[in-house]
Short mmCIF file of C-alpha atoms in Angstrom, two decimals:
data_model
loop_
_atom_site.label_atom_id
_atom_site.label_comp_id
_atom_site.label_asym_id
_atom_site.label_seq_id
_atom_site.Cartn_x
_atom_site.Cartn_y
_atom_site.Cartn_z
CA MET A 1 -9.37 -82.21 -16.66
CA ASN A 2 -7.18 -81.43 -13.69
CA LYS A 3 -6.54 -77.94 -12.37
CA ALA A 4 -5.00 -76.36 -9.28
CA VAL A 5 -4.42 -72.79 -8.10
CA GLU A 6 -1.98 -72.15 -5.28
CA SER A 7 -1.20 -68.95 -3.36
CA ASN A 8 -0.28 -67.98 0.19
CA ASN A 9 -3.91 -67.71 1.29
CA LEU A 10 -5.89 -69.86 -1.18
CA PHE A 11 -5.62 -73.33 -2.69
CA VAL A 12 -8.14 -74.41 -5.34
CA PHE A 13 -8.24 -77.90 -6.83
CA GLN A 14 -10.48 -79.24 -9.58
CA ARG A 15 -10.78 -82.59 -11.36
CA SER A 16 -13.56 -83.44 -13.80
CA LYS A 17 -15.66 -86.59 -13.75
CA ALA A 18 -13.87 -89.42 -15.58
CA LEU A 19 -11.30 -86.78 -16.63
CA GLN A 20 -13.72 -85.33 -19.19
CA GLN A 21 -12.72 -82.22 -21.13
CA TYR A 22 -15.43 -80.12 -19.48
CA CYS A 23 -15.91 -79.90 -15.72
CA GLY A 24 -19.43 -79.28 -14.45
CA ASP A 25 -18.02 -77.22 -11.57
CA VAL A 26 -17.00 -73.60 -12.16
CA TYR A 27 -15.44 -71.33 -9.54
CA TYR A 28 -14.56 -67.65 -9.29
CA THR A 29 -12.30 -65.81 -6.87
CA HIS A 30 -11.77 -62.09 -6.41
CA GLU A 31 -9.79 -60.19 -3.79
CA ASP A 32 -9.11 -56.47 -3.39
CA GLU A 33 -8.20 -54.05 -0.60
CA ASN A 34 -11.73 -54.19 0.85
CA GLY A 35 -12.42 -57.91 0.93
CA PHE A 36 -12.94 -61.04 -1.09
CA LEU A 37 -15.54 -62.93 -3.07
CA TYR A 38 -15.48 -66.69 -3.66
CA VAL A 39 -18.08 -68.51 -5.75
CA LEU A 40 -18.45 -72.22 -6.47
CA SER A 41 -21.15 -73.43 -8.87
CA ASP A 42 -21.96 -77.05 -9.71
CA GLY A 43 -23.99 -77.54 -12.88
CA LEU A 44 -26.43 -80.44 -12.74
CA GLY A 45 -24.97 -83.62 -14.19
CA SER A 46 -21.57 -83.44 -15.84
CA GLY A 47 -19.87 -82.55 -19.09
CA LEU A 48 -20.48 -79.64 -21.43
CA GLU A 49 -24.11 -78.88 -20.48
CA ALA A 50 -23.28 -78.87 -16.77
CA ASN A 51 -20.33 -76.59 -17.47
CA ARG A 52 -22.54 -74.19 -19.46
CA ALA A 53 -25.01 -73.90 -16.59
CA ALA A 54 -22.34 -73.37 -13.95
CA LYS A 55 -20.44 -70.88 -16.13
CA ALA A 56 -23.65 -68.91 -16.77
CA THR A 57 -24.16 -68.42 -13.02
CA VAL A 58 -20.58 -67.29 -12.46
CA ASP A 59 -20.61 -64.95 -15.47
CA ALA A 60 -23.79 -63.31 -14.14
CA ILE A 61 -22.16 -62.73 -10.75
CA LYS A 62 -18.98 -61.30 -12.28
CA GLU A 63 -21.01 -58.54 -13.95
CA ASP A 64 -21.31 -56.74 -10.59
CA ILE A 65 -19.04 -58.11 -7.90
CA HIS A 66 -20.02 -55.29 -5.52
CA ALA A 67 -23.70 -56.23 -5.47
CA ASP A 68 -25.40 -57.70 -2.41
CA ILE A 69 -24.89 -61.45 -2.54
CA THR A 70 -28.61 -62.20 -2.56
CA GLU A 71 -28.80 -60.02 -5.69
CA MET A 72 -25.91 -62.05 -7.11
CA LEU A 73 -27.83 -65.24 -6.39
CA GLU A 74 -30.93 -63.94 -8.14
CA LYS A 75 -28.88 -62.91 -11.19
CA ALA A 76 -27.30 -66.38 -11.22
CA ASN A 77 -30.76 -67.94 -10.96
CA GLN A 78 -32.02 -65.98 -13.94
CA ALA A 79 -28.89 -66.87 -15.91
CA VAL A 80 -29.66 -70.60 -15.85
CA SER A 81 -33.20 -70.21 -17.17
CA GLY A 82 -33.44 -72.69 -20.04
CA LEU A 83 -30.24 -74.46 -18.98
CA ARG A 84 -29.72 -77.48 -16.75
CA GLY A 85 -29.62 -75.62 -13.46
CA ALA A 86 -26.91 -75.47 -10.82
CA ALA A 87 -26.08 -75.67 -7.14
CA ILE A 88 -24.07 -72.69 -5.91
CA ALA A 89 -22.42 -71.13 -2.87
CA ILE A 90 -21.20 -67.55 -2.52
CA ILE A 91 -19.05 -66.15 0.27
CA LYS A 92 -18.19 -62.47 0.51
CA GLY A 93 -15.86 -61.13 3.18
CA ASP A 94 -15.32 -57.61 4.51
CA TYR A 95 -11.81 -56.94 5.83
CA LEU A 96 -12.83 -53.88 7.85
CA THR A 97 -15.61 -55.53 9.88
CA LYS A 98 -14.10 -59.05 9.65
CA THR A 99 -17.52 -60.28 8.61
CA LEU A 100 -18.30 -63.03 6.15
CA HIS A 101 -21.64 -63.25 4.32
CA TYR A 102 -22.83 -66.57 2.93
CA THR A 103 -25.66 -67.70 0.68
CA GLY A 104 -26.25 -70.67 -1.55
CA MET A 105 -28.60 -73.18 -3.12
CA GLY A 106 -28.06 -76.92 -3.19
CA ASN A 107 -25.31 -79.19 -1.99
CA ILE A 108 -22.14 -77.08 -2.06
CA ARG A 109 -20.52 -77.34 1.40
CA PHE A 110 -18.80 -74.54 3.30
CA TYR A 111 -16.96 -74.80 6.63
CA MET A 112 -15.09 -72.31 8.81
CA ILE A 113 -13.88 -72.01 12.38
CA GLY A 114 -15.78 -69.20 14.09
CA ILE A 115 -14.46 -66.65 16.57
CA GLU A 116 -15.49 -68.92 19.48
CA ASP A 117 -13.58 -71.83 17.89
CA LYS A 118 -16.79 -73.55 16.85
CA LEU A 119 -17.02 -75.30 13.50
CA ILE A 120 -19.52 -73.36 11.40
CA PHE A 121 -21.19 -74.95 8.39
CA PRO A 122 -24.15 -72.87 7.20
CA LEU A 123 -26.86 -74.66 5.25
CA SER A 124 -27.80 -73.51 1.78
CA GLY A 125 -31.34 -73.29 0.53
CA SER A 126 -32.78 -76.60 -0.69
CA GLY A 127 -33.05 -77.32 -4.38
CA PHE A 128 -31.00 -75.67 -7.11
CA LEU A 129 -30.95 -72.60 -9.33
CA SER A 130 -33.30 -73.13 -12.24
CA GLY A 131 -34.66 -69.75 -13.33
CA ARG A 132 -37.82 -70.25 -11.27
CA LYS A 133 -38.61 -68.05 -8.28
CA GLN A 134 -36.56 -69.05 -5.23
CA LYS A 135 -36.28 -68.18 -1.55
CA TYR A 136 -32.75 -67.23 -0.56
CA ARG A 137 -31.13 -67.46 2.83
CA LEU A 138 -28.40 -64.98 3.79
CA GLN A 139 -26.20 -65.75 6.79
CA SER A 140 -23.42 -63.64 8.29
CA PHE A 141 -20.58 -64.56 10.64
CA LYS A 142 -17.58 -62.91 12.20
CA TYR A 143 -14.44 -64.67 11.04
CA LYS A 144 -11.29 -65.11 13.09
CA PRO A 145 -8.26 -63.56 11.36
CA GLY A 146 -5.73 -66.22 10.41
CA SER A 147 -8.28 -69.04 10.57
CA LYS A 148 -9.05 -71.28 7.60
CA PHE A 149 -12.13 -72.23 5.59
CA LEU A 150 -13.11 -74.96 3.13
CA MET A 151 -15.71 -74.91 0.36
CA HIS A 152 -16.32 -77.91 -1.91
CA SER A 153 -18.70 -79.48 -4.39
CA ASP A 154 -20.40 -82.77 -3.59
CA GLY A 155 -17.77 -84.72 -5.53
CA LEU A 156 -15.50 -84.47 -2.48
CA VAL A 157 -16.24 -86.74 0.46
CA LEU A 158 -14.16 -85.65 3.44
CA SER A 159 -14.24 -86.67 7.06
CA ARG A 160 -12.62 -84.80 9.95
CA VAL A 161 -13.01 -81.38 8.36
CA ARG A 162 -12.21 -79.63 11.64
CA LYS A 163 -8.80 -81.32 11.80
CA SER A 164 -7.95 -79.92 8.37
CA LEU A 165 -9.06 -76.40 9.29
CA GLU A 166 -7.18 -76.41 12.60
CA SER A 167 -3.98 -77.75 11.07
CA PRO A 168 -0.92 -75.49 11.51
CA LEU A 169 0.09 -76.34 7.92
CA CYS A 170 -0.23 -73.73 5.17
CA VAL A 171 -3.28 -73.91 2.89
CA VAL A 172 -1.24 -75.36 0.02
CA LYS A 173 -0.08 -78.32 2.12
CA ILE A 174 -3.57 -78.82 3.53
CA GLY A 175 -4.91 -78.73 -0.01
CA HIS A 176 -2.51 -81.43 -1.14
CA LEU A 177 -3.54 -83.59 1.83
CA ILE A 178 -7.23 -83.21 0.95
CA GLU A 179 -6.38 -83.98 -2.68
CA ARG A 180 -5.33 -87.47 -1.58
CA ASN A 181 -9.01 -88.23 -0.87
CA ILE A 182 -9.90 -87.78 -4.55
CA LEU A 183 -9.82 -90.67 -7.01
CA ASP A 184 -7.41 -90.43 -9.95
CA ILE A 185 -10.46 -90.91 -12.20
CA PRO A 186 -13.38 -89.55 -10.13
CA THR A 187 -17.00 -90.62 -10.60
CA ASP A 188 -18.17 -87.00 -10.18
CA ASP A 189 -16.75 -83.54 -10.79
CA VAL A 190 -14.69 -82.43 -7.80
CA THR A 191 -13.74 -78.89 -6.81
CA PHE A 192 -12.58 -77.59 -3.46
CA MET A 193 -10.97 -74.46 -2.13
CA VAL A 194 -9.09 -74.06 1.13
CA GLY A 195 -8.41 -70.52 2.22
CA LYS A 196 -6.96 -68.54 5.09
CA PHE A 197 -8.58 -65.34 6.31
CA PRO A 198 -6.07 -62.45 6.51
CA GLU A 199 -4.47 -61.74 9.87
#
């Protein structure tokens, strides 16, 4: 399976392991006049069962997109009880305060350029969502309007992330450049999103 979403401020690309019908990565994006919410969930393993776990976490989050993101994470955790489990990352941005909130579990990676031009890559909690009690870590950052961010599952191996985020190219062109790093028939599910914070 191969999938891409392109807009002026967001590029999302997805390719499933060995081009299987079901991708173990599931993502969700939402934007309104107040801010944005981006979620990327990676079900353990690959194929249908991985997809079910990842989809369960995203569906739980979509039930109340205005909840605190640690509440979202707990709902996602409960949703995978009895399923394979999943790694996940959630970013929620507030346009008024220009603040981004981040939380996650497992090996989803998130990068952004901060207001002091430092590369920020917050660490998620260790382990994965499983339905068992977890400790969640919430981190908040001021984002620089017009700057870019990248979030990806562990199927993408990318060096020189900062160069991509500092590129003057639009997110669609950056996305296509990153896409070149992905095998035609990947050995793992791959999903990434490149976005641009509003100016």
